[in-house]
mmCIF file of C-alpha atoms and ligand atoms in Angstrom:
data_model
loop_
_atom_site.group_PDB
_atom_site.id
_atom_site.type_symbol
_atom_site.label_atom_id
_atom_site.label_comp_id
_atom_site.label_asym_id
_atom_site.label_seq_id
_atom_site.Cartn_x
_atom_site.Cartn_y
_atom_site.Cartn_z
ATOM 1 C CA MET A 198 0.000 0.000 0.000
ATOM 2 C CA ARG A 199 2.169 2.775 -1.379
ATOM 3 C CA ARG A 200 0.060 5.623 -0.037
ATOM 4 C CA HIS A 201 0.612 4.372 3.517
ATOM 5 C CA ARG A 202 4.203 3.203 2.828
ATOM 6 C CA ALA A 203 3.140 -0.115 4.272
ATOM 7 C CA ALA A 204 2.921 -3.775 3.291
ATOM 8 C CA TYR A 205 0.795 -6.143 5.311
ATOM 9 C CA CYS A 206 0.397 -9.890 5.631
ATOM 10 C CA ALA A 207 -3.191 -11.156 5.413
ATOM 11 C CA PRO A 208 -4.137 -11.032 9.132
ATOM 12 C CA HIS A 209 -2.646 -7.560 9.566
ATOM 13 C CA PHE A 210 -4.334 -6.272 6.426
ATOM 14 C CA LEU A 211 -7.719 -7.428 7.768
ATOM 15 C CA GLU A 212 -6.956 -5.680 11.038
ATOM 16 C CA PHE A 213 -5.880 -2.497 9.214
ATOM 17 C CA PHE A 214 -8.984 -2.393 7.009
ATOM 18 C CA GLU A 215 -11.423 -3.014 9.854
ATOM 19 C CA ALA A 216 -9.657 -0.391 11.980
ATOM 20 C CA GLN A 217 -10.070 2.178 9.182
ATOM 21 C CA VAL A 218 -13.810 1.517 9.026
ATOM 22 C CA HIS A 219 -14.112 1.640 12.799
ATOM 23 C CA ARG A 220 -12.210 4.932 12.810
ATOM 24 C CA ALA A 221 -14.464 6.391 10.121
ATOM 25 C CA ILE A 222 -17.564 5.481 12.151
ATOM 26 C CA THR A 223 -16.281 6.890 15.436
ATOM 27 C CA THR A 224 -14.411 10.038 14.327
ATOM 28 C CA GLN A 225 -17.247 11.132 12.033
ATOM 29 C CA ARG A 226 -19.893 10.124 14.609
ATOM 30 C CA MET A 227 -21.740 8.071 11.983
ATOM 31 C CA PHE A 228 -23.771 6.117 14.530
ATOM 32 C CA ARG A 229 -23.578 4.791 18.055
ATOM 33 C CA PRO A 230 -23.612 1.144 19.200
ATOM 34 C CA GLY A 231 -27.134 -0.218 19.302
ATOM 35 C CA GLU A 232 -28.548 2.042 16.573
ATOM 36 C CA ARG A 233 -30.578 0.266 13.884
ATOM 37 C CA ILE A 234 -28.559 0.527 10.649
ATOM 38 C CA LEU A 235 -29.807 -0.223 7.142
ATOM 39 C CA VAL A 236 -26.888 -1.224 4.902
ATOM 40 C CA ALA A 237 -27.496 -0.721 1.184
ATOM 41 C CA VAL A 238 -25.978 -3.817 -0.417
ATOM 42 C CA SER A 239 -25.464 -4.098 -4.162
ATOM 43 C CA GLY A 240 -23.731 -7.498 -4.122
ATOM 44 C CA GLY A 241 -20.404 -5.862 -5.036
ATOM 45 C CA LYS A 242 -17.184 -5.982 -3.014
ATOM 46 C CA ASP A 243 -17.590 -2.667 -1.192
ATOM 47 C CA SER A 244 -21.059 -3.034 0.256
ATOM 48 C CA LEU A 245 -20.589 -6.725 1.127
ATOM 49 C CA ALA A 246 -17.260 -5.922 2.843
ATOM 50 C CA LEU A 247 -18.995 -3.133 4.752
ATOM 51 C CA TRP A 248 -21.865 -5.382 5.852
ATOM 52 C CA GLU A 249 -19.365 -8.054 6.962
ATOM 53 C CA ILE A 250 -17.492 -5.542 9.130
ATOM 54 C CA LEU A 251 -20.646 -4.118 10.723
ATOM 55 C CA LEU A 252 -21.838 -7.639 11.576
ATOM 56 C CA ARG A 253 -18.408 -8.512 13.016
ATOM 57 C CA ARG A 254 -18.493 -5.337 15.138
ATOM 58 C CA GLY A 255 -21.829 -6.519 16.524
ATOM 59 C CA ASP A 256 -23.794 -3.642 14.967
ATOM 60 C CA ASP A 257 -27.520 -4.043 14.389
ATOM 61 C CA ALA A 258 -27.142 -4.050 10.590
ATOM 62 C CA THR A 259 -29.963 -5.118 8.248
ATOM 63 C CA GLY A 260 -29.206 -5.360 4.519
ATOM 64 C CA LEU A 261 -31.273 -3.703 1.798
ATOM 65 C CA HIS A 262 -30.917 -4.856 -1.780
ATOM 66 C CA VAL A 263 -32.724 -3.167 -4.665
ATOM 67 C CA ASP A 264 -33.347 -5.495 -7.592
ATOM 68 C CA LEU A 265 -33.068 -3.062 -10.504
ATOM 69 C CA GLY A 266 -34.126 -5.558 -13.197
ATOM 70 C CA ILE A 267 -30.984 -5.081 -15.307
ATOM 71 C CA ASP A 268 -30.800 -8.526 -16.971
ATOM 72 C CA ASP A 269 -28.194 -11.027 -15.750
ATOM 73 C CA TYR A 270 -26.330 -8.316 -13.846
ATOM 74 C CA SER A 271 -29.218 -7.752 -11.413
ATOM 75 C CA GLN A 272 -29.936 -11.455 -11.101
ATOM 76 C CA GLU A 273 -26.350 -12.213 -10.154
ATOM 77 C CA SER A 274 -26.140 -9.226 -7.792
ATOM 78 C CA ARG A 275 -29.260 -10.355 -5.955
ATOM 79 C CA GLU A 276 -28.032 -13.949 -5.713
ATOM 80 C CA ARG A 277 -24.658 -12.905 -4.246
ATOM 81 C CA THR A 278 -26.413 -10.695 -1.680
ATOM 82 C CA GLU A 279 -28.936 -13.363 -0.692
ATOM 83 C CA GLU A 280 -26.203 -15.996 -0.365
ATOM 84 C CA PHE A 281 -24.181 -13.696 1.876
ATOM 85 C CA ALA A 282 -27.170 -13.040 4.143
ATOM 86 C CA ARG A 283 -28.144 -16.710 4.296
ATOM 87 C CA ALA A 284 -24.621 -17.844 5.195
ATOM 88 C CA ARG A 285 -24.466 -15.363 8.105
ATOM 89 C CA GLY A 286 -28.070 -15.530 9.230
ATOM 90 C CA ALA A 287 -28.294 -11.765 8.598
ATOM 91 C CA ARG A 288 -31.574 -9.923 7.998
ATOM 92 C CA LEU A 289 -32.052 -8.788 4.398
ATOM 93 C CA ILE A 290 -34.796 -6.724 2.774
ATOM 94 C CA VAL A 291 -35.108 -7.107 -1.005
ATOM 95 C CA VAL A 292 -37.097 -4.586 -3.026
ATOM 96 C CA GLU A 293 -37.862 -5.482 -6.601
ATOM 97 C CA LEU A 294 -38.417 -2.384 -8.699
ATOM 98 C CA ARG A 295 -40.552 -4.215 -11.266
ATOM 99 C CA ALA A 296 -42.815 -5.786 -8.639
ATOM 100 C CA GLU A 297 -43.211 -2.551 -6.634
ATOM 101 C CA TYR A 298 -43.512 0.015 -9.413
ATOM 102 C CA GLY A 299 -44.289 -2.083 -12.517
ATOM 103 C CA MET A 300 -41.060 -0.930 -14.198
ATOM 104 C CA ASP A 301 -37.364 -1.781 -14.175
ATOM 105 C CA ILE A 302 -34.473 0.652 -14.756
ATOM 106 C CA GLY A 303 -34.653 0.180 -18.546
ATOM 107 C CA THR A 304 -38.366 1.068 -18.843
ATOM 108 C CA LEU A 305 -38.152 3.805 -16.193
ATOM 109 C CA ALA A 306 -35.262 5.473 -18.012
ATOM 110 C CA GLU A 307 -36.797 5.163 -21.437
ATOM 111 C CA GLY A 308 -40.248 6.299 -20.311
ATOM 112 C CA SER A 309 -38.984 9.288 -18.336
ATOM 113 C CA GLY A 310 -36.341 10.453 -20.800
ATOM 114 C CA ARG A 311 -33.540 10.073 -18.230
ATOM 115 C CA ALA A 312 -30.251 8.227 -18.766
ATOM 116 C CA PRO A 313 -30.343 4.778 -17.071
ATOM 117 C CA CYS A 314 -27.702 5.732 -14.467
ATOM 118 C CA SER A 315 -29.651 8.864 -13.574
ATOM 119 C CA ALA A 316 -32.966 6.953 -13.203
ATOM 120 C CA CYS A 317 -31.100 4.331 -11.200
ATOM 121 C CA GLY A 318 -29.363 6.784 -8.846
ATOM 122 C CA LEU A 319 -32.622 8.608 -8.192
ATOM 123 C CA SER A 320 -34.525 5.344 -7.541
ATOM 124 C CA LYS A 321 -31.846 4.062 -5.154
ATOM 125 C CA ARG A 322 -31.632 7.268 -3.115
ATOM 126 C CA TYR A 323 -35.422 7.355 -2.891
ATOM 127 C CA LEU A 324 -35.801 3.716 -1.870
ATOM 128 C CA PHE A 325 -32.951 3.801 0.671
ATOM 129 C CA ASN A 326 -34.681 6.633 2.522
ATOM 130 C CA LYS A 327 -38.186 5.205 2.157
ATOM 131 C CA LEU A 328 -37.248 1.748 3.411
ATOM 132 C CA ALA A 329 -35.189 3.223 6.248
ATOM 133 C CA ARG A 330 -38.149 5.318 7.374
ATOM 134 C CA ASP A 331 -40.640 2.467 6.990
ATOM 135 C CA GLY A 332 -38.415 0.207 9.104
ATOM 136 C CA ASP A 333 -37.478 2.806 11.753
ATOM 137 C CA PHE A 334 -33.758 2.688 10.974
ATOM 138 C CA THR A 335 -31.665 5.598 12.226
ATOM 139 C CA ALA A 336 -29.021 5.550 9.465
ATOM 140 C CA VAL A 337 -28.453 4.226 5.949
ATOM 141 C CA ALA A 338 -24.890 3.036 5.282
ATOM 142 C CA THR A 339 -23.554 2.732 1.732
ATOM 143 C CA GLY A 340 -20.326 1.215 0.408
ATOM 144 C CA HIS A 341 -18.994 4.365 -1.300
ATOM 145 C CA ASN A 342 -15.186 4.226 -1.042
ATOM 146 C CA LEU A 343 -12.300 6.674 -1.413
ATOM 147 C CA ASP A 344 -12.138 6.145 -5.198
ATOM 148 C CA ASP A 345 -15.891 6.787 -5.587
ATOM 149 C CA GLU A 346 -15.802 9.928 -3.477
ATOM 150 C CA ALA A 347 -12.657 11.337 -5.122
ATOM 151 C CA ALA A 348 -14.174 10.741 -8.590
ATOM 152 C CA VAL A 349 -17.445 12.455 -7.575
ATOM 153 C CA LEU A 350 -15.439 15.355 -6.170
ATOM 154 C CA LEU A 351 -13.488 15.726 -9.418
ATOM 155 C CA GLY A 352 -16.726 15.683 -11.437
ATOM 156 C CA ASN A 353 -18.350 18.245 -9.117
ATOM 157 C CA LEU A 354 -15.325 20.546 -9.387
ATOM 158 C CA LEU A 355 -15.051 20.219 -13.162
ATOM 159 C CA HIS A 356 -18.662 21.347 -13.488
ATOM 160 C CA TRP A 357 -18.712 23.653 -10.442
ATOM 161 C CA ASN A 358 -21.745 21.895 -8.979
ATOM 162 C CA MET A 359 -21.790 24.109 -5.898
ATOM 163 C CA ASP A 360 -24.894 22.546 -4.326
ATOM 164 C CA GLN A 361 -23.521 19.042 -4.653
ATOM 165 C CA LEU A 362 -20.087 20.152 -3.402
ATOM 166 C CA ALA A 363 -21.674 21.617 -0.279
ATOM 167 C CA ARG A 364 -23.415 18.305 0.379
ATOM 168 C CA GLN A 365 -20.512 15.946 -0.394
ATOM 169 C CA ALA A 366 -19.539 14.395 2.953
ATOM 170 C CA PRO A 367 -19.061 11.027 4.687
ATOM 171 C CA VAL A 368 -22.085 11.847 6.866
ATOM 172 C CA LEU A 369 -25.267 13.537 5.668
ATOM 173 C CA GLU A 370 -27.118 14.517 8.792
ATOM 174 C CA GLN A 371 -30.878 14.377 9.148
ATOM 175 C CA THR A 372 -31.980 17.865 8.085
ATOM 176 C CA HIS A 373 -35.701 16.982 8.004
ATOM 177 C CA PRO A 374 -37.717 14.578 10.182
ATOM 178 C CA HIS A 375 -38.470 12.439 7.105
ATOM 179 C CA LEU A 376 -34.858 12.252 5.962
ATOM 180 C CA VAL A 377 -32.739 9.437 7.427
ATOM 181 C CA ARG A 378 -29.014 10.112 8.110
ATOM 182 C CA ARG A 379 -26.729 8.720 5.378
ATOM 183 C CA VAL A 380 -23.212 7.483 6.146
ATOM 184 C CA LYS A 381 -20.261 6.193 4.118
ATOM 185 C CA PRO A 382 -17.985 4.191 6.445
ATOM 186 C CA LEU A 383 -15.595 3.178 3.598
ATOM 187 C CA TYR A 384 -14.612 6.743 2.653
ATOM 188 C CA ARG A 385 -11.113 6.226 4.089
ATOM 189 C CA THR A 386 -10.287 3.068 2.088
ATOM 190 C CA SER A 387 -9.810 2.380 -1.606
ATOM 191 C CA GLU A 388 -11.600 0.143 -4.081
ATOM 192 C CA ARG A 389 -8.571 -2.128 -4.289
ATOM 193 C CA GLU A 390 -8.514 -2.494 -0.511
ATOM 194 C CA SER A 391 -12.217 -3.504 -0.472
ATOM 195 C CA ALA A 392 -11.456 -6.141 -3.095
ATOM 196 C CA ALA A 393 -8.529 -7.465 -1.040
ATOM 197 C CA TYR A 394 -10.670 -7.519 2.107
ATOM 198 C CA ALA A 395 -13.523 -9.376 0.376
ATOM 199 C CA LEU A 396 -11.092 -11.878 -1.114
ATOM 200 C CA LEU A 397 -9.363 -12.573 2.207
ATOM 201 C CA ARG A 398 -12.697 -12.985 4.028
ATOM 202 C CA GLY A 399 -13.927 -15.386 1.338
ATOM 203 C CA ILE A 400 -16.798 -13.113 0.285
ATOM 204 C CA ASP A 401 -18.263 -14.083 -3.074
ATOM 205 C CA TYR A 402 -19.145 -10.808 -4.810
ATOM 206 C CA VAL A 403 -20.278 -9.725 -8.281
ATOM 207 C CA ILE A 404 -17.218 -8.836 -10.314
ATOM 208 C CA GLU A 405 -18.963 -7.717 -13.473
ATOM 209 C CA GLU A 406 -19.889 -4.019 -13.696
ATOM 210 C CA CYS A 407 -23.366 -2.770 -14.543
ATOM 211 C CA PRO A 408 -23.785 -2.814 -18.366
ATOM 212 C CA HIS A 409 -24.998 0.815 -18.247
ATOM 213 C CA SER A 410 -21.745 2.016 -16.677
ATOM 214 C CA ARG A 411 -19.745 1.512 -19.890
ATOM 215 C CA GLY A 412 -18.384 4.846 -21.035
ATOM 216 C CA ALA A 413 -19.683 6.596 -17.907
ATOM 217 C CA ARG A 414 -18.016 9.866 -16.943
ATOM 218 C CA SER A 415 -17.369 8.597 -13.419
ATOM 219 C CA LEU A 416 -15.136 5.844 -14.854
ATOM 220 C CA LEU A 417 -13.134 8.420 -16.801
ATOM 221 C CA HIS A 418 -12.676 10.477 -13.628
ATOM 222 C CA LYS A 419 -11.565 7.357 -11.738
ATOM 223 C CA ASP A 420 -9.089 6.548 -14.475
ATOM 224 C CA VAL A 421 -7.583 10.054 -14.400
ATOM 225 C CA LEU A 422 -7.201 9.874 -10.619
ATOM 226 C CA ASN A 423 -5.642 6.388 -10.854
ATOM 227 C CA ARG A 424 -3.046 7.750 -13.239
ATOM 228 C CA LEU A 425 -2.221 10.581 -10.873
ATOM 229 C CA GLU A 426 -2.055 8.087 -8.017
ATOM 230 C CA ALA A 427 0.322 5.825 -9.978
ATOM 231 C CA ALA A 428 2.642 8.787 -10.578
ATOM 232 C CA SER A 429 2.432 10.014 -6.990
ATOM 233 C CA ALA A 430 1.064 7.714 -4.285
ATOM 234 C CA GLY A 431 -1.335 9.392 -1.885
ATOM 235 C CA THR A 432 -2.706 11.936 -4.375
ATOM 236 C CA LYS A 433 -6.251 10.592 -4.272
ATOM 237 C CA GLN A 434 -6.441 10.575 -0.495
ATOM 238 C CA ALA A 435 -4.870 14.045 -0.233
ATOM 239 C CA PHE A 436 -7.357 15.334 -2.819
ATOM 240 C CA TYR A 437 -10.489 14.039 -1.090
ATOM 241 C CA TRP A 438 -9.443 14.339 2.541
ATOM 242 C CA GLY A 439 -8.036 17.800 1.804
ATOM 243 C CA PHE A 440 -11.420 18.799 0.437
ATOM 244 C CA LEU A 441 -13.145 17.504 3.593
ATOM 245 C CA ASP A 442 -10.697 19.375 5.847
ATOM 246 C CA ARG A 443 -10.378 22.654 3.984
ATOM 247 C CA LEU A 444 -13.119 23.398 1.492
ATOM 248 C CA ALA A 445 -16.175 21.482 2.775
ATOM 249 C CA PRO A 446 -16.458 23.500 6.036
ATOM 250 C CA VAL A 447 -16.265 26.777 4.072
ATOM 251 C CA LEU A 448 -19.002 25.650 1.684
ATOM 252 C CA ARG A 449 -21.228 24.448 4.521
ATOM 253 C CA ALA A 450 -20.828 27.776 6.295
ATOM 254 C CA GLY A 451 -21.974 29.495 3.092
ATOM 255 C CA GLY A 452 -25.640 28.826 3.759
ATOM 256 C CA PRO A 453 -28.177 26.479 5.302
ATOM 257 C CA PRO A 454 -29.184 23.238 3.503
ATOM 258 C CA PRO A 455 -32.198 23.515 1.158
ATOM 259 C CA VAL A 456 -35.611 23.632 2.813
ATOM 260 C CA LEU A 457 -37.400 20.300 2.473
ATOM 261 C CA ARG A 458 -41.084 19.474 2.647
ATOM 262 C CA PRO A 459 -43.104 16.260 2.253
ATOM 263 C CA CYS A 460 -43.923 15.195 -1.320
ATOM 264 C CA GLY A 461 -47.619 15.737 -2.055
ATOM 265 C CA GLN A 462 -47.904 12.187 -3.363
ATOM 266 C CA CYS A 463 -45.608 9.938 -1.365
ATOM 267 C CA ASP A 464 -44.652 11.982 1.729
ATOM 268 C CA GLN A 465 -40.887 11.619 1.103
ATOM 269 C CA PRO A 466 -38.829 14.805 1.652
ATOM 270 C CA THR A 467 -38.304 17.015 -1.404
ATOM 271 C CA THR A 468 -37.618 20.629 -2.344
ATOM 272 C CA GLU A 469 -40.552 20.585 -4.822
ATOM 273 C CA GLU A 470 -44.278 20.025 -4.471
ATOM 274 C CA VAL A 471 -43.968 16.529 -5.928
ATOM 275 C CA CYS A 472 -40.668 14.640 -5.575
ATOM 276 C CA ALA A 473 -38.429 13.733 -8.528
ATOM 277 C CA PHE A 474 -39.113 10.012 -8.088
ATOM 278 C CA CYS A 475 -42.916 10.428 -8.247
ATOM 279 C CA ARG A 476 -42.539 12.669 -11.302
ATOM 280 C CA MET A 477 -40.268 10.154 -13.019
ATOM 281 C CA THR A 478 -42.531 7.140 -12.374
ATOM 282 C CA ALA A 479 -45.640 9.109 -13.425
ATOM 283 C CA ARG A 480 -44.005 10.163 -16.694
ATOM 284 C CA ALA A 481 -42.826 6.639 -17.450
ATOM 285 C CA ALA A 482 -46.240 5.157 -16.591
ATOM 286 C CA ALA A 483 -48.001 7.688 -18.870
ATOM 287 C CA ARG A 484 -45.637 6.794 -21.695
ATOM 288 C CA GLN A 485 -46.278 3.089 -21.116
ATOM 289 C CA SER A 486 -50.061 3.434 -21.220
ATOM 290 C CA ALA A 487 -49.914 5.722 -24.294
ATOM 291 C CA ARG A 488 -47.911 3.036 -26.029
ATOM 292 C CA ALA A 489 -50.284 0.283 -24.981
ATOM 293 C CA SER A 490 -53.337 2.209 -26.251
ATOM 294 C CA SER A 491 -51.702 2.929 -29.622
ATOM 295 C CA LEU A 492 -51.192 -0.796 -30.266
ATOM 296 C CA PRO A 493 -53.607 -2.245 -32.849
HETATM 297 P P1 AMP B 643 -22.712 2.554 -6.984
HETATM 298 O O1 AMP B 643 -23.531 3.769 -7.139
HETATM 299 O O2 AMP B 643 -23.174 1.406 -7.828
HETATM 300 O O3 AMP B 643 -21.238 2.798 -7.015
HETATM 301 O O4 AMP B 643 -23.004 2.052 -5.491
HETATM 302 C C1 AMP B 643 -22.678 2.806 -4.379
HETATM 303 C C2 AMP B 643 -23.304 2.182 -3.156
HETATM 304 O O5 AMP B 643 -24.731 2.212 -3.275
HETATM 305 C C3 AMP B 643 -22.964 0.713 -2.948
HETATM 306 O O6 AMP B 643 -21.762 0.549 -2.257
HETATM 307 C C4 AMP B 643 -24.144 0.237 -2.158
HETATM 308 O O7 AMP B 643 -24.014 0.583 -0.790
HETATM 309 C C5 AMP B 643 -25.281 1.028 -2.746
HETATM 310 N N1 AMP B 643 -25.978 0.276 -3.834
HETATM 311 C C6 AMP B 643 -25.690 0.305 -5.160
HETATM 312 N N2 AMP B 643 -26.540 -0.487 -5.853
HETATM 313 C C7 AMP B 643 -27.391 -1.021 -4.951
HETATM 314 C C8 AMP B 643 -28.511 -1.920 -5.032
HETATM 315 N N3 AMP B 643 -28.923 -2.423 -6.197
HETATM 316 N N4 AMP B 643 -29.158 -2.239 -3.892
HETATM 317 C C9 AMP B 643 -28.765 -1.722 -2.708
HETATM 318 N N5 AMP B 643 -27.721 -0.887 -2.571
HETATM 319 C C10 AMP B 643 -27.043 -0.533 -3.669
HETATM 320 FE FE1 FES B 644 -27.754 1.619 -11.864
HETATM 321 FE FE2 FES B 644 -26.076 0.684 -13.529
HETATM 322 S S1 FES B 644 -26.284 0.181 -11.448
HETATM 323 S S2 FES B 644 -27.691 1.962 -13.986
HETATM 324 ZN ZN1 ZN B 645 -42.960 11.520 -4.070
#
């Protein structure tokens, strides 16, 4: 691990990785022992590694998997997640987009005019909060790692997305009674370290990437950062942690978070009268029924 000028044997690497996650949770005050945590689990290395660590720490951690209906990719992701839960006797909630809303990511994206990754991101954020509220969880934990966060930061800076920059943090506090706190306990560790951890713990995860991610901007940003990291170890960490230390507090001091109110249709928090998820599903449903009625 060049950025730490360290090389570990397997048992010490496991100890190192778990200590990093523990440190993230305690120093950022993500949650306290005994809180009910909902872990969003995709079936990939990061979220399964995170769930494993929370269970080992003795946290009250229930998994939530969203079946997005993206062909073989979703089927395999769901299977890996269910196998993991079964083997550990862990509680898992599975939400199937098609069964709940009559549409999968493909039809939602097409019907609403959004790109699949945008429809998917919106659906996941919405469902994480909804399921957390329905189940009385106090925090939602996701497997976003250092590489993910650094790439998002680069994208936000390149486009000067000031609102998103002000909200980019390892902990998003509850700013409305209907909004559940969101935490990212893997923000200190890299993608490669999650993969090593999963491998050493014998976790069977989905290796294949989502077919919609091909050519995605986020992958380009990750690639650029990896090249910088290869030339100078520690760049990625200095970039993201430096942002958290120096710029994030300035941006947060710049103004209060946006005012939220309950969506007129589903009661989830939103800045508009009707939330973006309800608008997207309504548009896609209207398109679907218009199509059905135009059939001979
Ligand atoms: P991604 O946006 O695919 O990089 O995923 C980031 C994080 O979101 C993962 O580490 C998971 O915690 C969560 N996540 C992604 N996809 C799903 C899914 N289908 N079901 C539940 N959680 C997910
Ligand atoms: Fe959501 Fe690929 S995982 S579009
Ligand atoms: Zn709504």
